[in-house]
Structures are given as C-alpha cells and as structure tokens.
Tab-separated table of C-alpha atoms and ligand atoms in Angstrom:
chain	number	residue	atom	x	y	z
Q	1	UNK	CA	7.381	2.917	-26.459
Q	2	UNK	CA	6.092	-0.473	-25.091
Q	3	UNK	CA	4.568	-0.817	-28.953
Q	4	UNK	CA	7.852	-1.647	-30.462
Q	5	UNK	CA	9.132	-3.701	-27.387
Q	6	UNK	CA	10.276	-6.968	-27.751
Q	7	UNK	CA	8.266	-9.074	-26.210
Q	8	UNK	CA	9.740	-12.303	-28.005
Q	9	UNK	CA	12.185	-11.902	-25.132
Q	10	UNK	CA	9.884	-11.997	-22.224
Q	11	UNK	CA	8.276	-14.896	-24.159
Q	12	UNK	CA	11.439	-16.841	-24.283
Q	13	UNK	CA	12.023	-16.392	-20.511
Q	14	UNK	CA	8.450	-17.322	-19.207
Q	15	UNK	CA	9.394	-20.528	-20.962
Q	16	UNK	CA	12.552	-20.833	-19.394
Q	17	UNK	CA	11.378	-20.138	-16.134
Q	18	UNK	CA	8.027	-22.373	-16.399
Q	19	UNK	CA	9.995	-25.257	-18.682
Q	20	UNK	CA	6.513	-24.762	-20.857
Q	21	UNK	CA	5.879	-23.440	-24.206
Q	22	UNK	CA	4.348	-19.608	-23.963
Q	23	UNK	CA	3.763	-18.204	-27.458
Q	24	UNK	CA	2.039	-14.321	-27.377
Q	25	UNK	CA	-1.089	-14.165	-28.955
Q	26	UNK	CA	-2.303	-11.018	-27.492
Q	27	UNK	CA	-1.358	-8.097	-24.971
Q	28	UNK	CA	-3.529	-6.079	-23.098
Q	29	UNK	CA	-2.645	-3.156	-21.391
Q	30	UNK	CA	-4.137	-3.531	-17.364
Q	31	UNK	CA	-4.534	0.281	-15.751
Q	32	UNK	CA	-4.191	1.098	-12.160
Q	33	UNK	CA	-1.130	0.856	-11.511
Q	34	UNK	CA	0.872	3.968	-9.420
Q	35	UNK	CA	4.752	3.023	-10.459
Q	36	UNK	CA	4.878	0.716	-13.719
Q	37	UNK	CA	2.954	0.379	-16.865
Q	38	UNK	CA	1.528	-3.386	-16.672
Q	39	UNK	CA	0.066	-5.664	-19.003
Q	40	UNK	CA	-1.702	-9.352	-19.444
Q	41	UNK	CA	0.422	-11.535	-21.967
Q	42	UNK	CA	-2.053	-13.964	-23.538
Q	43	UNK	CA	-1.131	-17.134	-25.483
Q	44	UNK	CA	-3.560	-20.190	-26.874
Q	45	UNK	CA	-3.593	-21.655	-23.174
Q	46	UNK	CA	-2.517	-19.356	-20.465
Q	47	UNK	CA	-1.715	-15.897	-19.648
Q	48	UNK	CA	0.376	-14.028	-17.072
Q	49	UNK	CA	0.862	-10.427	-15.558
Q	50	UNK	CA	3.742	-7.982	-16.509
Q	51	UNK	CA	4.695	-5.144	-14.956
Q	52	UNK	CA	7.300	-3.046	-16.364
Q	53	UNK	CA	9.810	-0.359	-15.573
Q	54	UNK	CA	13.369	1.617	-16.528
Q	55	UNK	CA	16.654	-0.923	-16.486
Q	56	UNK	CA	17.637	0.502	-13.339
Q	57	UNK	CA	13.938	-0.770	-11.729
Q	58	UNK	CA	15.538	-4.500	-11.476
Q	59	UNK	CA	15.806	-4.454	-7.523
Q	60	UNK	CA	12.157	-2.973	-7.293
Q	61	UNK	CA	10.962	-5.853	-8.819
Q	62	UNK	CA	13.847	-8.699	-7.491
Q	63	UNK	CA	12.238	-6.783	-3.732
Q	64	UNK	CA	8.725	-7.460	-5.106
Q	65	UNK	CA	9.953	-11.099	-6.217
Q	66	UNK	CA	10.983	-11.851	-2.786
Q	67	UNK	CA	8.195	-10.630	-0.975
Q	68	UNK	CA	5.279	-12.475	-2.987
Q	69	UNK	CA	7.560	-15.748	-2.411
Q	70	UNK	CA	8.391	-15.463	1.201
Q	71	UNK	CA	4.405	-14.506	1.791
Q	72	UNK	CA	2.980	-17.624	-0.312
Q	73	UNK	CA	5.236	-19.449	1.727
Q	74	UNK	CA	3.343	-18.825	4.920
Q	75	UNK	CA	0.675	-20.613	3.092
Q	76	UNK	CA	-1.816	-18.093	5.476
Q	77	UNK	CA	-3.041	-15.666	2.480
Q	78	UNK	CA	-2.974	-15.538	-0.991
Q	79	UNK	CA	-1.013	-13.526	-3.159
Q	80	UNK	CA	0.229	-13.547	-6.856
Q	81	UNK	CA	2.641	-16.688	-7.958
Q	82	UNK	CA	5.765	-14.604	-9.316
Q	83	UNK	CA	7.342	-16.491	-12.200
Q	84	UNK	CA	10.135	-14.327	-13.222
Q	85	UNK	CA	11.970	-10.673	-12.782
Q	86	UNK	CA	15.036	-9.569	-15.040
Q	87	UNK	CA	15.608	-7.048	-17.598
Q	88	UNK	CA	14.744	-7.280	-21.982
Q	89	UNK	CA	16.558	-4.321	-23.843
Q	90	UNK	CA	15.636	-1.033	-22.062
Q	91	UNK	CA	13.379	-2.444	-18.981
Q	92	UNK	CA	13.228	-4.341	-16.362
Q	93	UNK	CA	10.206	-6.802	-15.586
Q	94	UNK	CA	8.222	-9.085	-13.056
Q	95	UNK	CA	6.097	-11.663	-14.571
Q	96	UNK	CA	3.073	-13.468	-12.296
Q	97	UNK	CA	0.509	-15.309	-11.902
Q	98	UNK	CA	-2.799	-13.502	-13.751
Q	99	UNK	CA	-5.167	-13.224	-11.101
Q	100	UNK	CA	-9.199	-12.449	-12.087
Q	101	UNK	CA	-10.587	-10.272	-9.665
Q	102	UNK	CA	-14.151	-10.124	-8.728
Q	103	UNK	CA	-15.663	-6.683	-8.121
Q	104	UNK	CA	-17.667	-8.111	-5.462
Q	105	UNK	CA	-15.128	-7.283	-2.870
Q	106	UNK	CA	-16.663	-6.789	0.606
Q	107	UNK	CA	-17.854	-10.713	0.437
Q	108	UNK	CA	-14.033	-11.677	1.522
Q	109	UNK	CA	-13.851	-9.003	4.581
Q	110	UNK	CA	-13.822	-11.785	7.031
Q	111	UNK	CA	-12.012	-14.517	5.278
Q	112	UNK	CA	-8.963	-11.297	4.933
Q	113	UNK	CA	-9.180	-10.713	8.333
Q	114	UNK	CA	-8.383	-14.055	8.948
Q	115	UNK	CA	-5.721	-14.558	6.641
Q	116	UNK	CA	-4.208	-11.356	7.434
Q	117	UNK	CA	-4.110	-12.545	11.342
Q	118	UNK	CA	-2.765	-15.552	10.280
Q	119	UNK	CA	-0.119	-14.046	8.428
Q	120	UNK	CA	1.246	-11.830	11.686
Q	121	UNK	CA	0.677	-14.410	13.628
Q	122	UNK	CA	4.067	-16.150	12.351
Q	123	UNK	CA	6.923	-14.944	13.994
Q	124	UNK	CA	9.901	-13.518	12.360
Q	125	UNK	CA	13.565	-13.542	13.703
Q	126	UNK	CA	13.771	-9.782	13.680
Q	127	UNK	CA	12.963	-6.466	12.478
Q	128	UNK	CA	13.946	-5.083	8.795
Q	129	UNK	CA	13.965	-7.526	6.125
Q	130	UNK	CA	16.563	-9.419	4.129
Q	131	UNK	CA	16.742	-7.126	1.258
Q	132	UNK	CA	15.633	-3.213	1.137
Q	133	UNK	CA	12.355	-2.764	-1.260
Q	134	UNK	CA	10.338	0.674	-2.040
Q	135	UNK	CA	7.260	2.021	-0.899
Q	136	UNK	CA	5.578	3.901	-3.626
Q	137	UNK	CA	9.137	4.638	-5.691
Q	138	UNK	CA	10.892	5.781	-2.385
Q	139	UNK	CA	13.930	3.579	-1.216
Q	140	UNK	CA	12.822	1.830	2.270
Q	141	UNK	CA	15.413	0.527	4.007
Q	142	UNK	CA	15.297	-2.615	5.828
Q	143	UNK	CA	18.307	-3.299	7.891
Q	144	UNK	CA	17.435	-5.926	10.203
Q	145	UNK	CA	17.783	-4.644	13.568
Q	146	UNK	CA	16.704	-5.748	17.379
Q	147	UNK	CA	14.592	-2.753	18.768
Q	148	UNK	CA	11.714	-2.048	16.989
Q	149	UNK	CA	11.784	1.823	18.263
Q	150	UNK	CA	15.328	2.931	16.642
Q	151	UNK	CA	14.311	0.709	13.640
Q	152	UNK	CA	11.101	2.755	12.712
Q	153	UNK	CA	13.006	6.315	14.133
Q	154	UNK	CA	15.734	5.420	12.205
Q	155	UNK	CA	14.353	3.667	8.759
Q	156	UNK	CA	11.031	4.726	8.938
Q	157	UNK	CA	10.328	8.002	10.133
Q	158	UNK	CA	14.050	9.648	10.253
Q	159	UNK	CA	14.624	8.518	6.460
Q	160	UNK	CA	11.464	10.281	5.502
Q	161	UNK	CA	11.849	13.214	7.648
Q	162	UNK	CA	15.285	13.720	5.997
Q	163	UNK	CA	13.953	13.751	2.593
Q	164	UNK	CA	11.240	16.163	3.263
Q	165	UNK	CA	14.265	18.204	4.419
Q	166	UNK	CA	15.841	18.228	0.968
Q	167	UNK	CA	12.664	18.249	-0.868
Q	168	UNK	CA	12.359	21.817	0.787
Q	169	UNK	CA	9.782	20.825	3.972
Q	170	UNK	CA	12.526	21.774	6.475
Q	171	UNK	CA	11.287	24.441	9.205
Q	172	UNK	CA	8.391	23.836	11.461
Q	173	UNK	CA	7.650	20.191	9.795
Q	174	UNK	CA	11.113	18.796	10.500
Q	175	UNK	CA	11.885	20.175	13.896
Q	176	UNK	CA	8.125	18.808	15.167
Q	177	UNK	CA	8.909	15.684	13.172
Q	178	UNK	CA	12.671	15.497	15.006
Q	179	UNK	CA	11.192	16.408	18.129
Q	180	UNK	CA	8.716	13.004	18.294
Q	181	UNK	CA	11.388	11.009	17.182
Q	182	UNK	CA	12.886	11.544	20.361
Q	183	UNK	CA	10.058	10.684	22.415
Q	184	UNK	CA	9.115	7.206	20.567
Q	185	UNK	CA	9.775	5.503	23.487
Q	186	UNK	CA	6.495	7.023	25.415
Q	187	UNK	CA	4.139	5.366	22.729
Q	188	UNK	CA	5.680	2.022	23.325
Q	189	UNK	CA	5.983	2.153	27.355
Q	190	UNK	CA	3.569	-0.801	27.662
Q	191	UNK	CA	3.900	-2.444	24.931
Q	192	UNK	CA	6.463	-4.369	22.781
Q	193	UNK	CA	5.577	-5.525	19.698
Q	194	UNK	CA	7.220	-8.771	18.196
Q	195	UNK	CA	8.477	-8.833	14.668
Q	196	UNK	CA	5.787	-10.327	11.778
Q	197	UNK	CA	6.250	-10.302	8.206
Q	198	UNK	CA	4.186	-6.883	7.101
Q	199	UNK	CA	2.811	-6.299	3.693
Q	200	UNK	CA	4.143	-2.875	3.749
Q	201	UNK	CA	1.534	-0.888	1.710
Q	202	UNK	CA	-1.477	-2.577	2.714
Q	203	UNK	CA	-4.039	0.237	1.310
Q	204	UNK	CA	-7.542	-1.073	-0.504
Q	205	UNK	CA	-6.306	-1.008	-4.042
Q	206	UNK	CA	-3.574	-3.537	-3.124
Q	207	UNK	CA	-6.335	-6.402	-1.746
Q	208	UNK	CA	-9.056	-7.624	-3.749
Q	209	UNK	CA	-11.173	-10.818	-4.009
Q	210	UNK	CA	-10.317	-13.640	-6.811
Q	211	UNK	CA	-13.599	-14.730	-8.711
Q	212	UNK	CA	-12.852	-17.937	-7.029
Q	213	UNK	CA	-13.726	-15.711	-3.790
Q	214	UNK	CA	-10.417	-15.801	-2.191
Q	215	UNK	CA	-9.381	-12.581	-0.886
Q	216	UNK	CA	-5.639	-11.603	-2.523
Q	217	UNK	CA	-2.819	-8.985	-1.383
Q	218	UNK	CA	-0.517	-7.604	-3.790
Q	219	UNK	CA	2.058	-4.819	-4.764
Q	220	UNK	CA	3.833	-5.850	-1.341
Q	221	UNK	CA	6.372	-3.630	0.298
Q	222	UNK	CA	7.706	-6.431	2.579
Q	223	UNK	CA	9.787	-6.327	5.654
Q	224	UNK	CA	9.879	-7.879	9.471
Q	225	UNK	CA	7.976	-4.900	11.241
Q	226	UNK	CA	4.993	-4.199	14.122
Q	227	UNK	CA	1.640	-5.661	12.844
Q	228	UNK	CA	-0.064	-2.509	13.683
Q	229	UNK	CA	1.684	-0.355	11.009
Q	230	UNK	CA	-0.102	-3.035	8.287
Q	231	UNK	CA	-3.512	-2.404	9.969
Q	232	UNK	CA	-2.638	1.505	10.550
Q	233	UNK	CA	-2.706	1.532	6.779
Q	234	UNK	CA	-5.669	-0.058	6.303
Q	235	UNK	CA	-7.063	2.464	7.892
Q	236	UNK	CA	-5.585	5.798	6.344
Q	237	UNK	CA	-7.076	5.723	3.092
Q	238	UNK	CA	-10.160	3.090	3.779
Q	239	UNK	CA	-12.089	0.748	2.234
Q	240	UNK	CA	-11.680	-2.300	4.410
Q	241	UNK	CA	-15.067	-3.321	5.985
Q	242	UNK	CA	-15.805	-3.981	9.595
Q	243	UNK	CA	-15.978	-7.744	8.896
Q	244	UNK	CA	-12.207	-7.409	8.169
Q	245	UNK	CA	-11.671	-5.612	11.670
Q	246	UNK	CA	-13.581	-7.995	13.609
Q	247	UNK	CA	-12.157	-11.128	12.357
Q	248	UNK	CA	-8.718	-9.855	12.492
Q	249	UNK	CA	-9.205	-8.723	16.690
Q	250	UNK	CA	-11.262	-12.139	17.135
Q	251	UNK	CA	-8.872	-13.794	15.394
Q	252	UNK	CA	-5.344	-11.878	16.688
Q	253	UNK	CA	-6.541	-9.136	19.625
Q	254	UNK	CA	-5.133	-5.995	19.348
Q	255	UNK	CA	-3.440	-4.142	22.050
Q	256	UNK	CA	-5.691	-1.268	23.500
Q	257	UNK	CA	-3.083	1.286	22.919
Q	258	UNK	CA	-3.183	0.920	19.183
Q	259	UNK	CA	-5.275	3.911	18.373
Q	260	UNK	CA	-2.745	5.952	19.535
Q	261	UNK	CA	0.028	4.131	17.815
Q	262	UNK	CA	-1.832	3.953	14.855
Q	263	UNK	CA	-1.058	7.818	13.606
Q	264	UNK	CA	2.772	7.011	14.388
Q	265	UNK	CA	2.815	4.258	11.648
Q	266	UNK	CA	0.658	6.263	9.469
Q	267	UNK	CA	2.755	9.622	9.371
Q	268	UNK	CA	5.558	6.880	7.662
Q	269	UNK	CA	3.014	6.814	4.767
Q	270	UNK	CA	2.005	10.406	4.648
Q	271	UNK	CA	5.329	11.751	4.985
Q	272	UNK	CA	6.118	9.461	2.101
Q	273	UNK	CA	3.379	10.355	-0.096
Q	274	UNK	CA	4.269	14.161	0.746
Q	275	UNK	CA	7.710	13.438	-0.549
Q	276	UNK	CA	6.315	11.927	-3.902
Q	277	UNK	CA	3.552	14.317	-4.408
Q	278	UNK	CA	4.256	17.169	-2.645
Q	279	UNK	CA	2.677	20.475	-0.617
Q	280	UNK	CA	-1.310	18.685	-0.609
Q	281	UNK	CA	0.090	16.339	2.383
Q	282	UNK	CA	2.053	19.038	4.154
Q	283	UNK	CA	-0.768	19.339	6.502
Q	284	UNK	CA	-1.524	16.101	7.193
Q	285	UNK	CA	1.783	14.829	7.967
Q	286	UNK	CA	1.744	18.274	10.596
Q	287	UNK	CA	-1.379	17.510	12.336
Q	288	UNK	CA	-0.815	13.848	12.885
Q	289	UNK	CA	2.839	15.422	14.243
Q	290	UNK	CA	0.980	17.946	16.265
Q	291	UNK	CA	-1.398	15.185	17.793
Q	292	UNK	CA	1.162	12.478	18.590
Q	293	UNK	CA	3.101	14.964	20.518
Q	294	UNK	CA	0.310	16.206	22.515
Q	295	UNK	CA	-0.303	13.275	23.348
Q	296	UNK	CA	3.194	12.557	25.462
Q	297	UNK	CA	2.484	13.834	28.765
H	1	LIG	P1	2.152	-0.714	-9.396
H	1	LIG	O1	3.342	-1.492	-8.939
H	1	LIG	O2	2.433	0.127	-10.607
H	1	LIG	O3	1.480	0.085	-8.294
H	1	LIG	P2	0.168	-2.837	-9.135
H	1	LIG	O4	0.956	-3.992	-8.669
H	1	LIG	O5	-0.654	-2.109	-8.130
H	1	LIG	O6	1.112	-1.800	-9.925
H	1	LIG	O7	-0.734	-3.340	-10.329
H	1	LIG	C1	-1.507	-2.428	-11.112
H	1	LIG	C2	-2.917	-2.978	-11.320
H	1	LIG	O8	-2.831	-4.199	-12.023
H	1	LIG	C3	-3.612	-3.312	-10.015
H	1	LIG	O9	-4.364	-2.246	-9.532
H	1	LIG	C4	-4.488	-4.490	-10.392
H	1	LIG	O10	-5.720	-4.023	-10.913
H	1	LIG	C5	-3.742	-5.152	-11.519
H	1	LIG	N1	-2.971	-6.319	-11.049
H	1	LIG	C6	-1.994	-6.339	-10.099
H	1	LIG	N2	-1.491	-7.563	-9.954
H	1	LIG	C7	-2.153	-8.359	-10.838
H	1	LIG	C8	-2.090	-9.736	-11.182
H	1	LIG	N3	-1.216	-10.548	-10.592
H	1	LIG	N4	-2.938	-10.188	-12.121
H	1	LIG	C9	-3.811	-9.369	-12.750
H	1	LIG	N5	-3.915	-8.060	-12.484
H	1	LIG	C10	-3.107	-7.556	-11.538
C-alpha cells in the first residue's frame, strides 16, 4: 500500500518543519518494528526516520512526539530528534532524526547506566504524565495523580486486569489479580518512591548504541512513574549487561526491597502483552500473581 503513497507530502512537511530543502531520492524500508511499518527517507544530503500508521494513529505518535522532546530536554540521555508528526492521505506519521546504530552494543552498558540514572534522577511534579500514550498498541492512561499506589492499581494494573476480563481471562486470573490490588500497600510499607520521568517500555530492542558510541533509547512510552518499573523491565525480557546494573546502583542506589517490587511492575507488562497476544502469557502473568501474594504476610 505504502508503494503508491505519497510521499511528496511528507517531503513538503520535513521542509516546513526543518525550513530546509528535503527532496526524496530513495526509501528504504527499516524492519523491527512491533506497531508501524517504518522507513529511512533519503535525499542528496540527509535522511530521516518514518514511522507510519492508520489516520486514527495521530495521538500515538503526537504521545511519542512528546516524549522524545521532554526526554532530550533533560539533556541526561540520548534519544531520537523528532522533527514532525501529522497525517498525509490515509496515515498518520512521525518523522526523526536517522540514528546509525552500531551492533557493538554491550560497549555502552556503563555509559546507559549512567544516563539512565541521570535521567530518574530529575524530579517530576507528579505521577501520570501530561498526555496518555500506548504501550505496545494498548491505551495507557496517564492521569497525573499524587499517590503512586492508586495510580499504578488504578492505571496500571486495574486497566489491564479489566481488559483481560473482556478479552475472556476472567476467573482465577482476575480475582488473584483483584485480590493484590488490594494489598499494594504492603509492597510499599517502607518505601515511597518519588515521581521521575520513565521511558515506559524500556526492553533491549528499544536501547542501542550510535556508531558514534553513544548509547540511545527509543520507542518511549513516557509518563511521571517509580524508577523501578523502568529497571523492572529491563529485566523481564533481558539483554542489558551487568555494566548497566552497576553503574546505574553506583550511580542512583536502589532500594533493597526492589526485588520484590520488581514482579509488581513487571505483571503491568505481561498482563499487557497477554492482552495483545493472548493465552502463551496466561501463565506468567498467574505465577508472578501467585508469588507477589505469597509474599504479603
Ligand atoms: P515500533 O513503534 O513499530 O515498535 P520502533 O520505534 O521500535 O517501531 O522502530 C522499529 C525499528 O526501527 C527499531 O527496532 C530500530 O531498528 C529502527 N529505528 C527506530 N528508531 C530509529 C531511528 N530514529 N533511526 C533509525 N532507525 C530507527
């Protein structure tokens, strides 16, 4: 479909957005991607990333759009410039900076770790965000909000739990899932985290290394939230050395009670992906139920 798309258009508003002359030469599809099909615009002198979806997409990307902005503007980590989202014909798009990646990712660990430290380190007037964004192509809402506890029973964990209920996962899954919500409080007794700007989806395939060397987040699902659900993630599906973990605790401790914690901000993420992908993560998202609740005594 994308072959007879008019990419004249997105031409015309790179240049308005950049005040510079941007004439197509080539387009190259870039795989990898989860939600949108994405490609590298070439012309003579530069070239940009474009990610592309339905119309209706626009406030994915405008969410996206926000979040890359408001993290460059910590100026602790880097992350794609955005140039432009809006909508051509039948789709809405985000254009960005073209970043080349190096596959020699590992040799940034440390400097990540850093960055990432630095990033949390900044606080943030409360939890929630100013707009609501996805994760994956589920809604996550962001209403900002004092207590971090309701806000991630509420907007996190309630919001998924309820759609595993429609998608059919009522029963056992839901009443266990119900059941910790109500006893949140225990896992924060002794400790009360303070509100950071999160990158929201913080798994491997969304960091990488520049072939300048500077490690790079991307694909953010932004809001104001507890730093440990952003390292939780790292965590869930791997891939982020132990240089990353040790300059990230030398650099920004973590509280001792985080391995506990960590399941309860990972469950968010599995109950998600058992909403988009269905029965393979029933299992998962029951065990790390069964083991947060055994461990309230
Ligand atoms: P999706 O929103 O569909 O999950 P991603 O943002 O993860 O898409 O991008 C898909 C792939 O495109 C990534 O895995 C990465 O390889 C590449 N990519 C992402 N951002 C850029 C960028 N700014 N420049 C060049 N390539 C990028």
């Amino acid at each position: 479909m994308e072959n007879t798309y008019s990419w004249q258009q997105i031409a015309k508003q790179i240049e308005q957005a950049t005040q510079q002359s941007f004439t197509i030469t080539n387009i190259s599809p870039v795989s990898g991607g989860c939600i949108n099909s994405a490609y590298i615009l070439y012309s003579k002198k530069t070239s940009y990333f474009i990610k592309l979806n339905q119309a209706n997409c626009l406030p994915m990307f405008e969410a996206e759009f926000s979040g890359l902005k408001e993290i460059i503007q910590t100026k602790t980590i880097k992350t794609p410039l955005p140039i432009i989202c809006g909508v051509s014909e039948d789709k809405s798009f985000i254009v960005m900076e073209n970043i080349s990646f190096s596959f020699a990712k590992s040799l940034s660990d440390k400097k990540l770790g850093e960055q990432l430290a630095g990033l949390h380190q900044i606080p943030q007037p409360f939890f929630g965000w100013h707009v609501e964004n996805t994760i994956g192509s589920t809604a996550q809402l962001n209403h900002s909000s004092e207590k971090w506890v309701s806000f991630w029973k509420k907007y996190r964990l309630g919001f998924q739990l309820s759609l595993a209920e429609k998608n059919g996962y009522g029963g056992k899954l839901s009443q266990s899932g119900r059941k910790l919500c109500e006893s949140l409080d225990y896992f924060f007794s002794q400790y009360t985290p303070s509100p950071s700007l999160l990158h929201g989806d913080l798994w491997s395939g969304n960091a990488a290394v520049t072939t300048n060397g500077e490690p790079i987040i991307y694909d953010p699902a932004c809001y104001y939230g507890d730093r440990e659900a952003d390292i939780a993630m790292t965590e869930l599906f791997g891939g982020f050395g132990s240089n990353f973990y040790s300059a990230y605790t030398n650099t920004y401790p973590l509280d001792s009670d985080y391995p506990i914690r960590k399941n309860l901000y990972n469950l968010y993420h599995i109950l998600n992906h058992l909403n988009l992908f269905g029965e393979g993560y029933r299992r998962q998202a029951q065990s790390l139920i069964d083991s947060l609740l055994s461990e309230i005594k």
